[in-house]
Amino acid sequence: MIFTVAIDGPAAAGKGTIARAVAARFGFAHLDTGLLYRAVGALGGDPVLAARGLVPDDLAREDLRSLAAGQAASRVAVIPEVRAALTDFQRRFARAEGGAVLDGRDIGTVICPEAEVKLYVTASAQVRAHRRWLELGGDAAQVLAEVVERDKRDSERATAPLKPAADALVLDTSDMGIEQAVARAIATVEERLKA
Ligand code: CDP
Ligand code: CDP
């Protein structure tokens, strides 16, 4: 079976948590596409060459989860040649036999416009920054400022900007616990699988 679940949205919206739960529930493979951009940013040097030469070990680098790694990722993510170098791998993953969940910024709009299920997961910047601060600690005002700056860069870039696909189900989790968000996502996938 070929079946793609595309999960997009801004930083710390809960994309990864929902993606992992959906993948576990249906036995689908999961790809955190943000990790690709984080790895390219962390490698340093020419980002286009880094993207073209990316190997699985690069995704296991330490510290890819930090705020700084997120910023570096969004800076290389504006470069069209970087995005192009990562596209084929993501498309093959999305359409591989057995079903796949991909989470990122442009999965439903650019990587897999034919995805069977598209979710756009969001929440207020305050709620998302608080979640990220709980994970990483540090100065709460700085975490909020970085989240807002990154979302702005991701939304305003010319190539594959962050925005909901026209046919995406928008899930605002500002007032939703993670269990409820996961339940909504699983119900949506179940419905589509039955159809
Ligand atoms: O992948 P993304 O950056 O969108 O977010 P995540 O890593 O799945 O979630 C960021 C943090 O927010 C995690 O610690 C989640 O447990 C938490 N979270 C939450 O508290 N409530 C939600 N509805 C969604 C996520
Ligand atoms: O977990 P969080 O939402 O904070 O970030 P991420 O998903 O790891 O993505 C890090 C950065 O990579 C984003 O801010 C985007 O600039 C970029 N990215 C992208 O451009 N396209 C994707 N499909 C995934 C991530």
mmCIF file of C-alpha atoms and ligand atoms in Angstrom:
data_model
loop_
_atom_site.group_PDB
_atom_site.id
_atom_site.type_symbol
_atom_site.label_atom_id
_atom_site.label_comp_id
_atom_site.label_asym_id
_atom_site.label_seq_id
_atom_site.Cartn_x
_atom_site.Cartn_y
_atom_site.Cartn_z
ATOM 1 C CA MET A 1 0.000 0.000 0.000
ATOM 2 C CA ILE A 2 1.189 3.522 -0.870
ATOM 3 C CA PHE A 3 -0.206 6.002 1.682
ATOM 4 C CA THR A 4 1.337 9.312 2.755
ATOM 5 C CA VAL A 5 0.504 11.383 5.823
ATOM 6 C CA ALA A 6 1.909 14.924 5.456
ATOM 7 C CA ILE A 7 2.245 16.927 8.683
ATOM 8 C CA ASP A 8 3.328 20.554 8.411
ATOM 9 C CA GLY A 9 3.361 23.527 10.747
ATOM 10 C CA PRO A 10 5.498 26.057 12.623
ATOM 11 C CA ALA A 11 8.148 25.315 15.266
ATOM 12 C CA ALA A 12 7.170 23.241 18.319
ATOM 13 C CA ALA A 13 3.552 22.834 17.206
ATOM 14 C CA GLY A 14 3.608 19.124 18.033
ATOM 15 C CA LYS A 15 4.281 17.815 14.487
ATOM 16 C CA GLY A 16 6.897 15.275 15.531
ATOM 17 C CA THR A 17 4.910 13.953 18.479
ATOM 18 C CA ILE A 18 1.819 13.467 16.300
ATOM 19 C CA ALA A 19 3.876 11.981 13.436
ATOM 20 C CA ARG A 20 5.515 9.386 15.712
ATOM 21 C CA ALA A 21 2.147 8.405 17.227
ATOM 22 C CA VAL A 22 0.485 8.031 13.806
ATOM 23 C CA ALA A 23 3.435 6.005 12.477
ATOM 24 C CA ALA A 24 3.348 3.686 15.509
ATOM 25 C CA ARG A 25 -0.431 3.233 15.325
ATOM 26 C CA PHE A 26 -0.531 2.271 11.616
ATOM 27 C CA GLY A 27 2.917 0.728 11.212
ATOM 28 C CA PHE A 28 4.044 3.471 8.809
ATOM 29 C CA ALA A 29 7.644 4.671 8.418
ATOM 30 C CA HIS A 30 8.365 8.144 9.831
ATOM 31 C CA LEU A 31 10.697 10.854 8.508
ATOM 32 C CA ASP A 32 11.391 14.033 10.500
ATOM 33 C CA THR A 33 12.376 16.214 7.530
ATOM 34 C CA GLY A 34 13.518 19.066 9.806
ATOM 35 C CA LEU A 35 16.434 16.849 10.747
ATOM 36 C CA LEU A 36 17.721 17.019 7.141
ATOM 37 C CA TYR A 37 17.880 20.834 7.247
ATOM 38 C CA ARG A 38 19.281 20.814 10.793
ATOM 39 C CA ALA A 39 22.064 18.450 9.672
ATOM 40 C CA VAL A 40 22.918 20.607 6.623
ATOM 41 C CA GLY A 41 23.086 23.694 8.862
ATOM 42 C CA ALA A 42 25.260 21.903 11.427
ATOM 43 C CA LEU A 43 27.719 20.519 8.858
ATOM 44 C CA GLY A 44 28.865 24.038 7.967
ATOM 45 C CA GLY A 45 30.809 24.827 4.812
ATOM 46 C CA ASP A 46 28.934 25.108 1.502
ATOM 47 C CA PRO A 47 25.298 24.195 2.350
ATOM 48 C CA VAL A 48 24.503 23.063 -1.221
ATOM 49 C CA LEU A 49 27.422 20.597 -1.212
ATOM 50 C CA ALA A 50 26.459 19.491 2.320
ATOM 51 C CA ALA A 51 22.883 18.795 1.187
ATOM 52 C CA ARG A 52 24.029 16.877 -1.914
ATOM 53 C CA GLY A 53 26.411 14.744 0.162
ATOM 54 C CA LEU A 54 24.182 14.122 3.197
ATOM 55 C CA VAL A 55 24.555 10.604 4.683
ATOM 56 C CA PRO A 56 22.514 8.896 7.464
ATOM 57 C CA ASP A 57 25.296 9.428 10.035
ATOM 58 C CA ASP A 58 24.883 13.203 9.624
ATOM 59 C CA LEU A 59 21.365 12.884 11.048
ATOM 60 C CA ALA A 60 22.736 11.305 14.234
ATOM 61 C CA ARG A 61 24.970 14.293 15.056
ATOM 62 C CA GLU A 62 24.688 15.586 18.591
ATOM 63 C CA ASP A 63 22.976 18.868 19.384
ATOM 64 C CA LEU A 64 20.719 18.981 16.301
ATOM 65 C CA ARG A 65 17.796 19.746 18.658
ATOM 66 C CA SER A 66 19.236 23.002 20.015
ATOM 67 C CA LEU A 67 17.786 26.465 19.318
ATOM 68 C CA ALA A 68 20.984 27.372 17.434
ATOM 69 C CA ALA A 69 20.637 24.298 15.198
ATOM 70 C CA GLY A 70 17.041 25.314 14.433
ATOM 71 C CA GLN A 71 18.180 28.790 13.398
ATOM 72 C CA ALA A 72 21.011 27.390 11.256
ATOM 73 C CA ALA A 73 18.508 25.018 9.609
ATOM 74 C CA SER A 74 16.108 27.800 8.667
ATOM 75 C CA ARG A 75 18.973 29.855 7.175
ATOM 76 C CA VAL A 76 20.061 27.056 4.820
ATOM 77 C CA ALA A 77 16.400 26.156 4.135
ATOM 78 C CA VAL A 78 15.861 29.382 2.153
ATOM 79 C CA ILE A 79 18.397 28.221 -0.497
ATOM 80 C CA PRO A 80 16.526 26.647 -3.465
ATOM 81 C CA GLU A 81 19.479 24.342 -4.392
ATOM 82 C CA VAL A 82 19.564 22.970 -0.833
ATOM 83 C CA ARG A 83 15.843 22.173 -0.976
ATOM 84 C CA ALA A 84 16.206 20.640 -4.450
ATOM 85 C CA ALA A 85 19.037 18.369 -3.253
ATOM 86 C CA LEU A 86 16.777 16.945 -0.508
ATOM 87 C CA THR A 87 13.592 16.533 -2.567
ATOM 88 C CA ASP A 88 14.066 13.124 -4.252
ATOM 89 C CA PHE A 89 14.946 11.363 -1.022
ATOM 90 C CA GLN A 90 11.831 12.754 0.688
ATOM 91 C CA ARG A 91 9.564 11.877 -2.268
ATOM 92 C CA ARG A 92 10.841 8.302 -2.427
ATOM 93 C CA PHE A 93 10.332 7.967 1.326
ATOM 94 C CA ALA A 94 6.782 9.350 1.059
ATOM 95 C CA ARG A 95 5.713 6.943 -1.706
ATOM 96 C CA ALA A 96 7.543 3.825 -0.489
ATOM 97 C CA GLU A 97 5.510 0.648 -0.036
ATOM 98 C CA GLY A 98 3.965 0.295 3.429
ATOM 99 C CA GLY A 99 2.888 3.870 4.216
ATOM 100 C CA ALA A 100 4.827 6.887 5.460
ATOM 101 C CA VAL A 101 4.438 9.895 7.727
ATOM 102 C CA LEU A 102 6.612 12.947 6.994
ATOM 103 C CA ASP A 103 6.648 16.072 9.135
ATOM 104 C CA GLY A 104 8.113 19.419 8.121
ATOM 105 C CA ARG A 105 7.096 22.683 6.459
ATOM 106 C CA ASP A 106 6.371 21.877 2.784
ATOM 107 C CA ILE A 107 5.337 18.219 2.764
ATOM 108 C CA GLY A 108 1.687 18.784 1.780
ATOM 109 C CA THR A 109 2.451 21.715 -0.526
ATOM 110 C CA VAL A 110 5.653 20.734 -2.391
ATOM 111 C CA ILE A 111 7.120 17.332 -1.478
ATOM 112 C CA CYS A 112 3.922 15.302 -1.629
ATOM 113 C CA PRO A 113 0.940 17.314 -2.930
ATOM 114 C CA GLU A 114 -0.783 13.949 -3.604
ATOM 115 C CA ALA A 115 -0.580 12.886 0.078
ATOM 116 C CA GLU A 116 -3.674 10.957 1.207
ATOM 117 C CA VAL A 117 -3.834 12.905 4.505
ATOM 118 C CA LYS A 118 -2.554 16.445 5.109
ATOM 119 C CA LEU A 119 -2.474 17.983 8.563
ATOM 120 C CA TYR A 120 -1.375 21.513 9.396
ATOM 121 C CA VAL A 121 -0.575 21.557 13.099
ATOM 122 C CA THR A 122 -0.277 24.944 14.765
ATOM 123 C CA ALA A 123 -0.659 26.806 18.080
ATOM 124 C CA SER A 124 -0.064 30.351 19.278
ATOM 125 C CA ALA A 125 3.582 31.456 19.339
ATOM 126 C CA GLN A 126 3.378 31.831 23.140
ATOM 127 C CA VAL A 127 2.169 28.261 23.647
ATOM 128 C CA ARG A 128 4.752 26.849 21.219
ATOM 129 C CA ALA A 129 7.624 28.810 22.751
ATOM 130 C CA HIS A 130 6.592 27.607 26.210
ATOM 131 C CA ARG A 131 6.656 23.983 25.004
ATOM 132 C CA ARG A 132 10.112 24.467 23.477
ATOM 133 C CA TRP A 133 11.317 26.179 26.677
ATOM 134 C CA LEU A 134 10.108 23.188 28.732
ATOM 135 C CA GLU A 135 12.232 20.947 26.490
ATOM 136 C CA LEU A 136 15.382 23.072 26.217
ATOM 137 C CA GLY A 137 15.314 25.483 29.151
ATOM 138 C CA GLY A 138 17.282 28.725 28.871
ATOM 139 C CA ASP A 139 15.891 32.232 28.719
ATOM 140 C CA ALA A 140 12.133 32.078 28.003
ATOM 141 C CA ALA A 141 12.048 35.476 26.257
ATOM 142 C CA GLN A 142 14.888 34.415 23.964
ATOM 143 C CA VAL A 143 13.162 31.120 23.127
ATOM 144 C CA LEU A 144 10.019 33.050 22.147
ATOM 145 C CA ALA A 145 12.005 35.561 20.064
ATOM 146 C CA GLU A 146 13.813 32.769 18.195
ATOM 147 C CA VAL A 147 10.614 30.835 17.507
ATOM 148 C CA VAL A 148 8.961 33.979 16.121
ATOM 149 C CA GLU A 149 12.018 34.872 14.009
ATOM 150 C CA ARG A 150 12.267 31.357 12.562
ATOM 151 C CA ASP A 151 8.542 31.179 11.728
ATOM 152 C CA LYS A 152 8.814 34.547 9.971
ATOM 153 C CA ARG A 153 11.810 33.410 7.879
ATOM 154 C CA ASP A 154 10.098 30.094 7.054
ATOM 155 C CA SER A 155 6.813 31.778 6.049
ATOM 156 C CA GLU A 156 8.314 34.607 4.013
ATOM 157 C CA ARG A 157 10.900 32.730 1.933
ATOM 158 C CA ALA A 158 10.266 32.524 -1.811
ATOM 159 C CA THR A 159 10.814 28.756 -2.202
ATOM 160 C CA ALA A 160 8.425 26.350 -0.448
ATOM 161 C CA PRO A 161 7.261 28.774 2.263
ATOM 162 C CA LEU A 162 5.493 27.509 5.367
ATOM 163 C CA LYS A 163 1.729 27.618 4.759
ATOM 164 C CA PRO A 164 -1.172 25.181 4.991
ATOM 165 C CA ALA A 165 -1.997 23.276 1.789
ATOM 166 C CA ALA A 166 -5.425 24.263 0.466
ATOM 167 C CA ASP A 167 -6.719 20.776 1.330
ATOM 168 C CA ALA A 168 -5.016 20.405 4.739
ATOM 169 C CA LEU A 169 -6.939 19.843 7.965
ATOM 170 C CA VAL A 170 -5.793 22.629 10.302
ATOM 171 C CA LEU A 171 -5.302 21.461 13.886
ATOM 172 C CA ASP A 172 -4.849 24.353 16.327
ATOM 173 C CA THR A 173 -3.451 22.771 19.474
ATOM 174 C CA SER A 174 -3.206 25.994 21.558
ATOM 175 C CA ASP A 175 -5.847 24.632 23.946
ATOM 176 C CA MET A 176 -5.372 20.953 23.168
ATOM 177 C CA GLY A 177 -3.370 18.388 25.091
ATOM 178 C CA ILE A 178 -1.097 16.082 23.152
ATOM 179 C CA GLU A 179 -3.454 13.077 23.640
ATOM 180 C CA GLN A 180 -6.342 14.966 22.059
ATOM 181 C CA ALA A 181 -4.208 16.165 19.127
ATOM 182 C CA VAL A 182 -2.949 12.615 18.500
ATOM 183 C CA ALA A 183 -6.511 11.234 18.702
ATOM 184 C CA ARG A 184 -7.735 13.748 16.097
ATOM 185 C CA ALA A 185 -4.863 12.865 13.765
ATOM 186 C CA ILE A 186 -5.415 9.107 14.130
ATOM 187 C CA ALA A 187 -9.168 9.467 13.526
ATOM 188 C CA THR A 188 -8.471 11.456 10.336
ATOM 189 C CA VAL A 189 -6.086 8.801 9.008
ATOM 190 C CA GLU A 190 -8.498 5.986 9.916
ATOM 191 C CA GLU A 191 -11.328 7.702 8.031
ATOM 192 C CA ARG A 192 -9.183 8.115 4.911
ATOM 193 C CA LEU A 193 -7.946 4.508 5.072
ATOM 194 C CA LYS A 194 -11.557 3.282 5.131
ATOM 195 C CA ALA A 195 -12.576 5.509 2.207
HETATM 196 O O1 CDP B 1 7.846 18.605 15.910
HETATM 197 P P1 CDP B 1 7.471 19.927 16.499
HETATM 198 O O2 CDP B 1 8.622 20.860 16.648
HETATM 199 O O3 CDP B 1 6.301 20.572 15.814
HETATM 200 O O4 CDP B 1 6.935 19.671 17.979
HETATM 201 P P2 CDP B 1 7.186 18.437 18.977
HETATM 202 O O5 CDP B 1 8.628 18.190 19.123
HETATM 203 O O6 CDP B 1 6.307 17.293 18.601
HETATM 204 O O7 CDP B 1 6.576 19.033 20.309
HETATM 205 C C1 CDP B 1 7.248 20.033 21.046
HETATM 206 C C2 CDP B 1 6.950 19.840 22.523
HETATM 207 O O8 CDP B 1 5.610 20.233 22.812
HETATM 208 C C3 CDP B 1 7.087 18.392 22.986
HETATM 209 O O9 CDP B 1 7.715 18.390 24.246
HETATM 210 C C4 CDP B 1 5.642 17.941 23.109
HETATM 211 O O10 CDP B 1 5.473 16.948 24.089
HETATM 212 C C5 CDP B 1 4.926 19.212 23.495
HETATM 213 N N1 CDP B 1 3.517 19.257 23.067
HETATM 214 C C6 CDP B 1 2.529 19.533 23.973
HETATM 215 O O11 CDP B 1 2.831 19.723 25.148
HETATM 216 N N2 CDP B 1 1.207 19.580 23.597
HETATM 217 C C7 CDP B 1 0.867 19.397 22.320
HETATM 218 N N3 CDP B 1 -0.429 19.474 21.960
HETATM 219 C C8 CDP B 1 1.870 19.137 21.362
HETATM 220 C C9 CDP B 1 3.200 19.064 21.778
HETATM 221 O O1 CDP B 2 11.001 20.929 15.359
HETATM 222 P P1 CDP B 2 10.869 22.304 14.781
HETATM 223 O O2 CDP B 2 9.502 22.531 14.219
HETATM 224 O O3 CDP B 2 11.305 23.396 15.711
HETATM 225 O O4 CDP B 2 11.909 22.433 13.570
HETATM 226 P P2 CDP B 2 12.259 21.385 12.434
HETATM 227 O O5 CDP B 2 11.033 20.742 11.920
HETATM 228 O O6 CDP B 2 13.359 20.515 12.921
HETATM 229 O O7 CDP B 2 12.811 22.335 11.265
HETATM 230 C C1 CDP B 2 13.958 23.167 11.423
HETATM 231 C C2 CDP B 2 13.956 24.158 10.279
HETATM 232 O O8 CDP B 2 14.202 23.438 9.048
HETATM 233 C C3 CDP B 2 12.662 24.912 10.041
HETATM 234 O O9 CDP B 2 12.569 26.101 10.792
HETATM 235 C C4 CDP B 2 12.708 25.181 8.530
HETATM 236 O O10 CDP B 2 13.457 26.348 8.239
HETATM 237 C C5 CDP B 2 13.486 23.999 7.970
HETATM 238 N N1 CDP B 2 12.591 23.005 7.360
HETATM 239 C C6 CDP B 2 12.129 23.249 6.077
HETATM 240 O O11 CDP B 2 12.407 24.296 5.499
HETATM 241 N N2 CDP B 2 11.364 22.326 5.430
HETATM 242 C C7 CDP B 2 11.019 21.173 6.030
HETATM 243 N N3 CDP B 2 10.287 20.285 5.358
HETATM 244 C C8 CDP B 2 11.466 20.917 7.346
HETATM 245 C C9 CDP B 2 12.232 21.865 8.003
#
